[in-house]
Amino acid sequence: MDLQYKFPEGFWWGSATSATQIEGAANEEGKGKNIWDYWYSIESNRFFENIGPEITSDFYHKYEEDIKLMKEIGHNSFRLSISWSRLIPGGRGNINLEAVKFYNNVIDQLLANDIEPILNLFHFDMPLELQNEGGWENREVVEAYKVYASECFRLFGDRVKTWFTFNEPIVPVEGGYLYNFHYPNVVDFKRAAQVAYNTILAHVKAVESFRTFNIEKGKIGIILNLTPSYPRSQNSADLEAANIADLFFNRSFLDPAVLGQYPQELICILEKYGQLPITQKEDLELIKNNTVDLLGVNYYQPRRVKAKENLPNPYSPFMPEWFFDNYEMPGRKMNPYRGWEIYEKGIYDIMINLKKNYGNIESFVSENGLGVENEERFIKDSYIQDDYRIEFIKEHLKWLHKAIEKECNVKGYHLWTFMDNWSWTNAYKNRYGFVSVDINTKKRTFKKSAYWFKEIANNNGF
Ligand code: BG6
């Protein structure tokens, strides 16, 4: 077949999800509580339509059916996360054998359907007991994570080759410690910096442990939401604003994970404002020696910034926004439901940056997707005709293809997400899946994009 956009042999076609967003069974078969279970129990009003994480898409009971559907639409890979509080209730101590059974079954089912399981160890869901000890602010929790990660490698490493330590580790920093959209709802930059730093420590300790397992063809990485920072203009103040935004939101994780060191400029800013985290001397060696094999890139939207219009109030809490203002570019294309700009070329710019400045590290698009409200509006002939999603994916893939033509080392594309899932405080407001899920009956139905994706996965292009 003559294809205009042909992808490299072995390209990953699939989708991504996370434990808390799909599993449900939040209080079943020995699972411990995580911060989402707890936060919902004390403040359900913070969640769209008061819907919490107890049932979600019920993957815990329906995984066999779901994996068959994945196979049907051409998935050759699927990324999911392990729920730490399901595997080790309380975060440390005994392993929950029911959880081992469940994850073993999921992995085996995926493999039986020729779908490569890609496992992520942490997707925003800190066990409650460990959060009560201070969560990522506490180095003891870092040690507990290392034990948890090692148990996962031991239990599942015979079949799972591709591992990720964290999904978007900056999000719990932003949500939990700066902007109040995750528990524990703290606003304190210095604590946020400690959380970010300790997360990197947890990450490198897991990488270090992973290497000792000598998993055949095993690779380990981290998944980052890389959000290119575009300046309003080429004026030097706008450029500097974009540079600082990039340091805070991208390079704070990208540089230590891939290059094994923090950007000096970021250290200088934090030092100047008295915001550096507490560190130990030996940490630097550990970070340097445990860089990743591959990188997951989550891309939804760009960040546009401009030089500040007004100086920040020096008595207000220190924030990244002391150095730039967000910029609303006239004429930008928007996803009005999520309030995010759509800028397809961003995916190309990210890959070119990885090629130029990060040794062309192997990467893949680990999340990209379009959340839309009230998709039932688009039902025709009993299924959702989501042409807007097909368009969205296609335009991003075109730019990804262009990056591959420029020899960027890109291995795959995963949509967020396989089936409509529970999106944290947005609950079921915006739907992202190839498969719609009736939130009452849990019935699954393919959307038009699922059929379309099957074609491109089967043809390895379009
Ligand atoms: C990513 C996360 O940031 O975006 C997912 O990894 C999340 O967990 C997805 O669901 C979509 O964002 P949201 O906030 O609309 O659910």
Short mmCIF file of C-alpha atoms and ligand atoms in Angstrom, two decimals:
data_model
loop_
_atom_site.label_atom_id
_atom_site.label_comp_id
_atom_site.label_asym_id
_atom_site.label_seq_id
_atom_site.Cartn_x
_atom_site.Cartn_y
_atom_site.Cartn_z
CA MET A 1 0.00 0.00 0.00
CA ASP A 2 1.22 3.46 -0.85
CA LEU A 3 1.39 5.41 2.38
CA GLN A 4 2.27 9.04 2.72
CA TYR A 5 3.32 8.65 6.35
CA LYS A 6 5.08 5.37 6.94
CA PHE A 7 6.56 4.76 10.40
CA PRO A 8 9.68 2.78 11.30
CA GLU A 9 9.50 -0.99 11.66
CA GLY A 10 8.35 -2.07 15.12
CA PHE A 11 6.77 1.31 15.91
CA TRP A 12 4.65 1.16 19.06
CA TRP A 13 0.97 1.79 18.42
CA GLY A 14 -1.13 1.80 21.53
CA SER A 15 -2.41 3.81 24.43
CA ALA A 16 -1.69 4.68 28.03
CA THR A 17 -3.51 4.71 31.31
CA SER A 18 -2.96 4.65 35.05
CA ALA A 19 -4.08 2.40 37.89
CA THR A 20 -6.14 4.85 39.93
CA GLN A 21 -7.88 6.12 36.81
CA ILE A 22 -9.21 2.76 35.58
CA GLU A 23 -8.93 -0.03 38.11
CA GLY A 24 -11.71 0.81 40.52
CA ALA A 25 -12.01 -1.87 43.24
CA ALA A 26 -10.49 0.78 45.45
CA ASN A 27 -11.44 -1.03 48.63
CA GLU A 28 -11.27 -4.60 47.39
CA GLU A 29 -8.94 -7.52 47.84
CA GLY A 30 -6.54 -5.91 50.24
CA LYS A 31 -5.80 -2.63 48.47
CA GLY A 32 -4.62 0.08 50.86
CA LYS A 33 -5.71 3.69 50.59
CA ASN A 34 -3.87 6.23 48.51
CA ILE A 35 -4.12 10.01 48.63
CA TRP A 36 -6.98 10.03 46.09
CA ASP A 37 -9.14 7.68 48.12
CA TYR A 38 -8.50 9.82 51.16
CA TRP A 39 -8.87 13.26 49.61
CA TYR A 40 -12.17 12.23 48.04
CA SER A 41 -13.39 10.95 51.41
CA ILE A 42 -12.83 14.33 53.05
CA GLU A 43 -13.53 16.76 50.19
CA SER A 44 -15.69 15.11 47.55
CA ASN A 45 -16.85 18.55 46.40
CA ARG A 46 -13.42 19.09 44.82
CA PHE A 47 -14.27 16.36 42.27
CA PHE A 48 -16.41 16.97 39.19
CA GLU A 49 -19.98 15.89 39.93
CA ASN A 50 -18.71 14.45 43.21
CA ILE A 51 -17.38 11.32 41.54
CA GLY A 52 -14.45 9.61 43.24
CA PRO A 53 -11.99 6.82 42.40
CA GLU A 54 -13.79 3.84 43.96
CA ILE A 55 -15.18 2.32 40.75
CA THR A 56 -13.84 4.25 37.74
CA SER A 57 -13.81 2.02 34.60
CA ASP A 58 -13.74 -1.20 36.64
CA PHE A 59 -10.68 -2.53 34.81
CA TYR A 60 -9.94 -4.62 37.89
CA HIS A 61 -12.85 -6.86 36.96
CA LYS A 62 -13.02 -6.26 33.23
CA TYR A 63 -9.39 -6.43 32.14
CA GLU A 64 -9.87 -9.53 29.99
CA GLU A 65 -12.58 -7.89 27.94
CA ASP A 66 -10.55 -4.69 27.69
CA ILE A 67 -7.40 -6.39 26.51
CA LYS A 68 -9.39 -8.15 23.80
CA LEU A 69 -10.64 -4.77 22.65
CA MET A 70 -7.09 -3.44 22.56
CA LYS A 71 -6.09 -6.34 20.38
CA GLU A 72 -9.06 -5.72 18.14
CA ILE A 73 -7.94 -2.17 17.38
CA GLY A 74 -4.38 -3.07 16.58
CA HIS A 75 -2.51 -2.28 19.81
CA ASN A 76 0.98 -3.74 19.88
CA SER A 77 1.81 -2.05 23.20
CA PHE A 78 -0.02 -0.70 26.21
CA ARG A 79 1.23 1.34 29.16
CA LEU A 80 -0.34 0.99 32.55
CA SER A 81 0.75 1.67 36.08
CA ILE A 82 0.93 -0.44 39.18
CA SER A 83 -0.94 0.86 42.17
CA TRP A 84 1.63 0.99 44.96
CA SER A 85 -1.08 0.89 47.62
CA ARG A 86 -2.64 -2.17 45.99
CA LEU A 87 0.63 -4.08 45.75
CA ILE A 88 1.98 -3.03 49.14
CA PRO A 89 -0.88 -1.73 51.26
CA GLY A 90 0.44 0.98 53.52
CA GLY A 91 3.40 1.57 51.19
CA ARG A 92 5.88 -0.72 52.96
CA GLY A 93 5.81 -4.20 54.40
CA ASN A 94 3.83 -7.19 53.22
CA ILE A 95 2.99 -7.75 49.59
CA ASN A 96 -0.69 -8.20 48.76
CA LEU A 97 -0.87 -11.53 46.94
CA GLU A 98 -4.22 -10.68 45.38
CA ALA A 99 -2.55 -7.72 43.72
CA VAL A 100 0.29 -9.89 42.44
CA LYS A 101 -2.27 -12.23 40.96
CA PHE A 102 -4.13 -9.37 39.32
CA TYR A 103 -1.06 -7.76 37.74
CA ASN A 104 0.27 -11.18 36.67
CA ASN A 105 -3.02 -11.89 34.94
CA VAL A 106 -3.02 -8.53 33.19
CA ILE A 107 0.58 -8.95 32.00
CA ASP A 108 -0.05 -12.51 30.82
CA GLN A 109 -3.22 -11.52 28.99
CA LEU A 110 -1.43 -8.69 27.23
CA LEU A 111 1.40 -10.97 26.17
CA ALA A 112 -1.01 -13.65 25.03
CA ASN A 113 -2.51 -11.02 22.74
CA ASP A 114 0.89 -9.86 21.43
CA ILE A 115 0.61 -6.56 23.23
CA GLU A 116 3.80 -5.42 24.88
CA PRO A 117 3.11 -4.44 28.49
CA ILE A 118 4.86 -1.25 29.51
CA LEU A 119 4.83 -0.75 33.25
CA ASN A 120 4.97 2.51 35.10
CA LEU A 121 5.57 2.50 38.85
CA PHE A 122 4.05 5.77 39.97
CA HIS A 123 1.23 7.79 38.52
CA PHE A 124 0.26 10.44 41.12
CA ASP A 125 -0.98 7.87 43.67
CA MET A 126 1.01 8.01 46.88
CA PRO A 127 -0.09 5.50 49.55
CA LEU A 128 -1.88 7.44 52.26
CA GLU A 129 0.29 6.19 55.14
CA LEU A 130 3.42 7.40 53.36
CA GLN A 131 1.83 10.75 52.61
CA ASN A 132 1.09 11.00 56.32
CA GLU A 133 4.83 10.60 56.89
CA GLY A 134 5.45 13.58 54.62
CA GLY A 135 5.27 11.90 51.20
CA TRP A 136 8.11 12.85 48.88
CA GLU A 137 9.36 15.44 51.34
CA ASN A 138 10.62 12.57 53.47
CA ARG A 139 13.71 10.61 52.47
CA GLU A 140 12.34 7.53 54.24
CA VAL A 141 9.57 7.49 51.63
CA VAL A 142 12.23 7.57 48.91
CA GLU A 143 13.67 4.41 50.46
CA ALA A 144 10.22 2.80 50.64
CA TYR A 145 9.75 3.56 46.92
CA LYS A 146 13.06 1.91 46.12
CA VAL A 147 11.91 -1.26 47.90
CA TYR A 148 8.54 -1.13 46.12
CA ALA A 149 10.22 -0.65 42.71
CA SER A 150 12.59 -3.53 43.37
CA GLU A 151 9.70 -5.80 44.32
CA CYS A 152 8.04 -4.94 41.02
CA PHE A 153 11.19 -5.77 39.03
CA ARG A 154 11.47 -9.05 40.94
CA LEU A 155 7.82 -10.01 40.50
CA PHE A 156 7.21 -8.94 36.91
CA GLY A 157 10.64 -8.43 35.33
CA ASP A 158 10.65 -11.91 33.82
CA ARG A 159 7.96 -10.76 31.36
CA VAL A 160 7.98 -6.97 31.37
CA LYS A 161 10.93 -5.46 29.52
CA THR A 162 10.05 -1.78 29.41
CA TRP A 163 9.72 0.09 32.69
CA PHE A 164 9.09 3.63 33.78
CA THR A 165 9.73 4.98 37.24
CA PHE A 166 7.33 7.94 37.16
CA ASN A 167 4.68 9.51 35.01
CA GLU A 168 4.87 13.31 34.94
CA PRO A 169 6.64 13.65 38.28
CA ILE A 170 6.31 17.42 38.13
CA VAL A 171 2.52 17.21 38.36
CA PRO A 172 2.34 16.13 42.02
CA VAL A 173 4.85 18.93 42.71
CA GLU A 174 2.66 21.50 41.00
CA GLY A 175 -0.65 20.06 42.13
CA GLY A 176 0.26 19.16 45.70
CA TYR A 177 2.72 21.91 46.64
CA LEU A 178 2.23 24.96 44.40
CA TYR A 179 -1.15 25.34 42.77
CA ASN A 180 -3.53 23.29 44.92
CA PHE A 181 -5.00 20.69 42.59
CA HIS A 182 -3.67 17.54 44.29
CA TYR A 183 -3.61 16.50 47.94
CA PRO A 184 -1.97 17.66 50.27
CA ASN A 185 -2.91 21.07 48.81
CA VAL A 186 0.14 22.92 50.10
CA VAL A 187 1.36 26.21 48.60
CA ASP A 188 5.06 26.45 49.39
CA PHE A 189 7.81 26.56 46.78
CA LYS A 190 10.58 25.38 49.06
CA ARG A 191 8.63 22.28 49.99
CA ALA A 192 7.76 21.80 46.32
CA ALA A 193 11.47 21.92 45.47
CA GLN A 194 12.16 19.27 48.11
CA VAL A 195 9.41 17.07 46.69
CA ALA A 196 10.80 17.46 43.17
CA TYR A 197 14.35 16.73 44.27
CA ASN A 198 13.40 13.70 46.34
CA THR A 199 11.36 12.38 43.44
CA ILE A 200 14.48 12.47 41.28
CA LEU A 201 16.32 10.64 44.05
CA ALA A 202 13.61 7.99 44.16
CA HIS A 203 13.83 7.73 40.39
CA VAL A 204 17.60 7.25 40.28
CA LYS A 205 17.51 4.75 43.13
CA ALA A 206 14.95 2.72 41.22
CA VAL A 207 17.11 2.89 38.08
CA GLU A 208 20.11 1.76 40.12
CA SER A 209 18.15 -1.17 41.51
CA PHE A 210 16.77 -2.06 38.06
CA ARG A 211 20.30 -2.50 36.70
CA THR A 212 21.02 -5.18 39.33
CA PHE A 213 18.22 -7.38 37.97
CA ASN A 214 19.89 -7.75 34.57
CA ILE A 215 16.56 -8.09 32.83
CA GLU A 216 17.18 -9.38 29.33
CA LYS A 217 16.54 -6.58 26.83
CA GLY A 218 15.23 -4.57 29.80
CA LYS A 219 15.02 -0.80 29.56
CA ILE A 220 14.05 1.79 32.11
CA GLY A 221 13.02 5.38 31.70
CA ILE A 222 10.88 8.20 32.99
CA ILE A 223 7.80 9.79 31.45
CA LEU A 224 7.85 13.57 31.37
CA ASN A 225 5.23 16.06 30.28
CA LEU A 226 7.50 18.19 28.15
CA THR A 227 5.83 21.48 27.47
CA PRO A 228 7.84 23.62 25.10
CA SER A 229 8.07 27.24 26.26
CA TYR A 230 7.48 29.64 23.41
CA PRO A 231 8.30 33.33 23.92
CA ARG A 232 5.81 35.99 22.80
CA SER A 233 8.56 37.60 20.71
CA GLN A 234 12.28 37.55 20.08
CA ASN A 235 12.71 40.46 22.46
CA SER A 236 15.41 39.52 24.99
CA ALA A 237 13.08 39.89 28.00
CA ASP A 238 10.53 37.55 26.40
CA LEU A 239 13.28 35.11 25.52
CA GLU A 240 14.55 35.13 29.07
CA ALA A 241 11.01 34.58 30.39
CA ALA A 242 10.71 31.50 28.15
CA ASN A 243 14.13 30.26 29.21
CA ILE A 244 13.20 30.44 32.90
CA ALA A 245 9.85 28.73 32.35
CA ASP A 246 11.73 25.97 30.53
CA LEU A 247 14.15 25.60 33.44
CA PHE A 248 11.39 25.28 36.01
CA PHE A 249 8.95 23.08 34.13
CA ASN A 250 11.01 20.98 31.72
CA ARG A 251 14.67 20.94 32.57
CA SER A 252 14.11 20.44 36.32
CA PHE A 253 13.40 16.78 35.52
CA LEU A 254 14.69 16.30 31.99
CA ASP A 255 18.29 17.30 32.73
CA PRO A 256 18.89 15.13 35.80
CA ALA A 257 17.05 12.15 34.25
CA VAL A 258 18.79 12.22 30.87
CA LEU A 259 22.03 14.16 31.40
CA GLY A 260 22.62 13.20 35.01
CA GLN A 261 22.85 16.76 36.32
CA TYR A 262 20.73 19.79 37.17
CA PRO A 263 20.99 22.93 35.05
CA GLN A 264 23.34 25.38 36.75
CA GLU A 265 21.05 28.29 35.91
CA LEU A 266 18.17 26.71 37.82
CA ILE A 267 20.38 26.08 40.83
CA CYS A 268 21.50 29.74 40.76
CA ILE A 269 17.91 31.04 40.72
CA LEU A 270 16.84 28.85 43.61
CA GLU A 271 19.95 29.73 45.56
CA LYS A 272 19.42 33.44 45.02
CA TYR A 273 15.88 33.23 46.38
CA GLY A 274 16.69 30.84 49.24
CA GLN A 275 14.62 28.00 47.74
CA LEU A 276 17.17 25.21 47.34
CA PRO A 277 16.13 21.81 48.69
CA ILE A 278 18.14 19.94 51.29
CA THR A 279 20.56 17.58 49.57
CA GLN A 280 23.28 15.12 50.52
CA LYS A 281 26.71 15.05 48.98
CA GLU A 282 26.49 11.53 47.59
CA ASP A 283 23.23 12.31 45.73
CA LEU A 284 25.03 13.95 42.82
CA GLU A 285 27.02 10.81 42.03
CA LEU A 286 23.86 8.76 42.14
CA ILE A 287 22.08 11.11 39.74
CA LYS A 288 25.09 11.17 37.44
CA ASN A 289 25.42 7.40 37.31
CA ASN A 290 21.79 6.45 36.77
CA THR A 291 20.53 8.18 33.66
CA VAL A 292 17.66 6.64 31.72
CA ASP A 293 17.63 4.35 28.68
CA LEU A 294 14.56 5.88 27.15
CA LEU A 295 12.15 8.71 27.63
CA GLY A 296 8.37 8.85 27.53
CA VAL A 297 7.13 12.17 26.23
CA ASN A 298 3.64 13.30 27.17
CA TYR A 299 2.54 16.20 25.04
CA TYR A 300 -0.78 18.01 25.17
CA GLN A 301 -0.12 21.72 24.91
CA PRO A 302 2.62 24.33 24.57
CA ARG A 303 3.43 26.98 27.14
CA ARG A 304 3.50 30.54 25.85
CA VAL A 305 5.13 33.17 27.96
CA LYS A 306 6.13 36.81 27.96
CA ALA A 307 8.20 39.08 30.16
CA LYS A 308 6.41 40.18 33.30
CA GLU A 309 4.14 43.21 33.02
CA ASN A 310 4.40 43.95 36.76
CA LEU A 311 6.95 43.10 39.37
CA PRO A 312 5.78 40.37 41.75
CA ASN A 313 4.71 41.29 45.24
CA PRO A 314 7.83 40.38 47.25
CA TYR A 315 5.62 39.34 50.19
CA SER A 316 3.62 36.87 48.14
CA PRO A 317 4.73 33.22 48.12
CA PHE A 318 7.68 32.59 45.81
CA MET A 319 6.48 31.07 42.54
CA PRO A 320 7.88 30.26 39.08
CA GLU A 321 5.52 33.00 37.85
CA TRP A 322 7.76 35.60 39.51
CA PHE A 323 9.80 35.36 36.30
CA PHE A 324 7.27 35.30 33.49
CA ASP A 325 3.64 35.95 32.61
CA ASN A 326 1.57 33.49 30.69
CA TYR A 327 0.84 34.73 27.19
CA GLU A 328 -2.37 34.15 25.29
CA MET A 329 -1.34 34.17 21.69
CA PRO A 330 -3.99 35.77 19.47
CA GLY A 331 -5.57 33.25 17.13
CA ARG A 332 -4.35 30.20 19.01
CA LYS A 333 -6.26 26.98 18.40
CA MET A 334 -7.95 25.79 21.57
CA ASN A 335 -9.49 22.71 23.06
CA PRO A 336 -12.27 24.64 24.79
CA TYR A 337 -13.26 21.77 27.12
CA ARG A 338 -9.88 21.34 28.75
CA GLY A 339 -8.80 24.93 28.12
CA TRP A 340 -5.56 23.79 26.50
CA GLU A 341 -4.04 25.17 23.33
CA ILE A 342 -3.60 22.70 20.48
CA TYR A 343 -0.28 23.18 18.72
CA GLU A 344 0.72 20.11 16.75
CA LYS A 345 4.18 21.32 15.82
CA GLY A 346 5.11 21.25 19.51
CA ILE A 347 5.68 17.53 19.25
CA TYR A 348 8.25 18.12 16.50
CA ASP A 349 10.01 20.84 18.47
CA ILE A 350 10.30 18.56 21.50
CA MET A 351 11.85 15.77 19.45
CA ILE A 352 14.30 18.11 17.74
CA ASN A 353 15.32 19.44 21.15
CA LEU A 354 15.92 15.89 22.40
CA LYS A 355 18.02 15.21 19.34
CA LYS A 356 20.07 18.38 19.65
CA ASN A 357 20.52 18.71 23.37
CA TYR A 358 19.86 15.29 24.88
CA GLY A 359 21.98 12.94 22.77
CA ASN A 360 19.01 11.92 20.62
CA ILE A 361 17.86 9.63 23.41
CA GLU A 362 15.39 6.97 22.41
CA SER A 363 11.89 8.24 23.12
CA PHE A 364 8.26 7.73 22.30
CA VAL A 365 5.09 9.76 22.58
CA SER A 366 3.74 8.22 25.75
CA GLU A 367 0.64 10.44 25.91
CA ASN A 368 -1.13 12.76 23.53
CA GLY A 369 -4.86 13.17 23.38
CA LEU A 370 -7.97 15.26 23.30
CA GLY A 371 -10.43 15.50 26.19
CA VAL A 372 -13.94 16.40 25.05
CA GLU A 373 -17.06 17.06 27.09
CA ASN A 374 -20.47 15.52 26.31
CA GLU A 375 -19.29 13.28 23.54
CA GLU A 376 -22.73 11.65 23.41
CA ARG A 377 -23.65 14.61 21.18
CA PHE A 378 -21.63 12.96 18.45
CA ILE A 379 -23.39 9.59 18.52
CA LYS A 380 -24.57 8.50 15.09
CA ASP A 381 -25.45 4.89 14.25
CA SER A 382 -24.99 3.99 17.93
CA TYR A 383 -21.39 5.06 18.34
CA ILE A 384 -19.44 8.27 18.88
CA GLN A 385 -18.15 9.70 15.61
CA ASP A 386 -15.14 11.54 16.98
CA ASP A 387 -13.71 12.91 13.75
CA TYR A 388 -12.17 15.76 15.78
CA ARG A 389 -10.02 13.21 17.63
CA ILE A 390 -8.93 11.52 14.40
CA GLU A 391 -7.94 14.92 13.08
CA PHE A 392 -6.07 15.72 16.29
CA ILE A 393 -4.08 12.46 16.23
CA LYS A 394 -3.38 12.69 12.52
CA GLU A 395 -1.99 16.22 12.70
CA HIS A 396 0.29 15.28 15.57
CA LEU A 397 1.46 12.17 13.76
CA LYS A 398 2.36 14.20 10.69
CA TRP A 399 4.71 16.32 12.79
CA LEU A 400 6.07 13.27 14.53
CA HIS A 401 6.78 11.74 11.17
CA LYS A 402 8.64 14.86 10.13
CA ALA A 403 10.78 14.54 13.28
CA ILE A 404 11.56 10.93 12.38
CA GLU A 405 12.55 12.07 8.89
CA LYS A 406 15.04 14.37 10.61
CA GLU A 407 16.42 11.28 12.36
CA CYS A 408 14.88 11.83 15.76
CA ASN A 409 14.94 8.58 17.70
CA VAL A 410 11.19 8.08 18.15
CA LYS A 411 9.87 4.63 18.86
CA GLY A 412 6.10 4.97 19.10
CA TYR A 413 2.87 6.80 19.70
CA HIS A 414 0.41 6.14 22.51
CA LEU A 415 -2.87 7.91 22.83
CA TRP A 416 -4.19 9.07 26.14
CA THR A 417 -6.17 6.93 26.57
CA PHE A 418 -7.59 3.51 25.73
CA MET A 419 -11.03 3.92 27.29
CA ASP A 420 -12.71 6.88 28.93
CA ASN A 421 -11.35 7.09 32.42
CA TRP A 422 -11.52 8.99 35.69
CA SER A 423 -9.45 12.13 35.35
CA TRP A 424 -8.58 13.09 38.93
CA THR A 425 -10.56 16.15 40.05
CA ASN A 426 -12.14 16.37 36.60
CA ALA A 427 -13.55 12.87 37.13
CA TYR A 428 -15.54 12.03 33.97
CA LYS A 429 -15.88 15.60 32.67
CA ASN A 430 -13.66 15.22 29.61
CA ARG A 431 -13.47 11.95 27.73
CA TYR A 432 -10.25 10.91 26.02
CA GLY A 433 -10.64 7.26 25.02
CA PHE A 434 -10.76 5.25 21.84
CA VAL A 435 -13.51 3.41 23.68
CA SER A 436 -16.41 5.09 25.38
CA VAL A 437 -17.47 3.81 28.78
CA ASP A 438 -21.00 4.26 30.04
CA ILE A 439 -20.32 5.43 33.56
CA ASN A 440 -23.42 3.71 34.92
CA THR A 441 -23.41 0.36 33.15
CA LYS A 442 -19.66 0.29 32.33
CA LYS A 443 -20.52 -0.85 28.82
CA ARG A 444 -17.66 -0.32 26.38
CA THR A 445 -18.22 0.89 22.79
CA PHE A 446 -15.61 1.74 20.18
CA LYS A 447 -15.58 5.29 18.93
CA LYS A 448 -14.83 6.05 15.29
CA SER A 449 -11.22 6.86 16.21
CA ALA A 450 -10.75 3.26 17.39
CA TYR A 451 -11.57 1.90 13.94
CA TRP A 452 -9.36 4.50 12.32
CA PHE A 453 -6.47 3.74 14.67
CA LYS A 454 -6.77 0.06 13.89
CA GLU A 455 -6.11 0.86 10.24
CA ILE A 456 -3.04 2.97 10.86
CA ALA A 457 -1.63 0.51 13.39
CA ASN A 458 -2.10 -2.37 10.98
CA ASN A 459 -0.58 -0.42 8.10
CA ASN A 460 2.13 1.16 10.26
CA GLY A 461 1.15 4.54 8.87
CA PHE A 462 -1.46 6.34 6.84
C1 BG6 B 1 -1.77 13.59 31.90
C2 BG6 B 1 -1.82 12.54 32.95
O1 BG6 B 1 -1.28 14.73 32.47
O2 BG6 B 1 -2.93 14.00 31.30
C3 BG6 B 1 -3.14 11.78 33.03
O3 BG6 B 1 -0.74 11.64 32.87
C4 BG6 B 1 -4.30 12.69 32.75
O4 BG6 B 1 -3.22 11.15 34.28
C5 BG6 B 1 -4.14 13.27 31.36
O5 BG6 B 1 -5.54 12.09 32.93
C6 BG6 B 1 -5.25 14.19 30.91
O6 BG6 B 1 -5.40 15.27 31.75
P1 BG6 B 1 -6.73 15.53 32.55
O7 BG6 B 1 -6.34 16.44 33.64
O8 BG6 B 1 -7.69 16.14 31.60
O9 BG6 B 1 -7.18 14.21 33.05
#
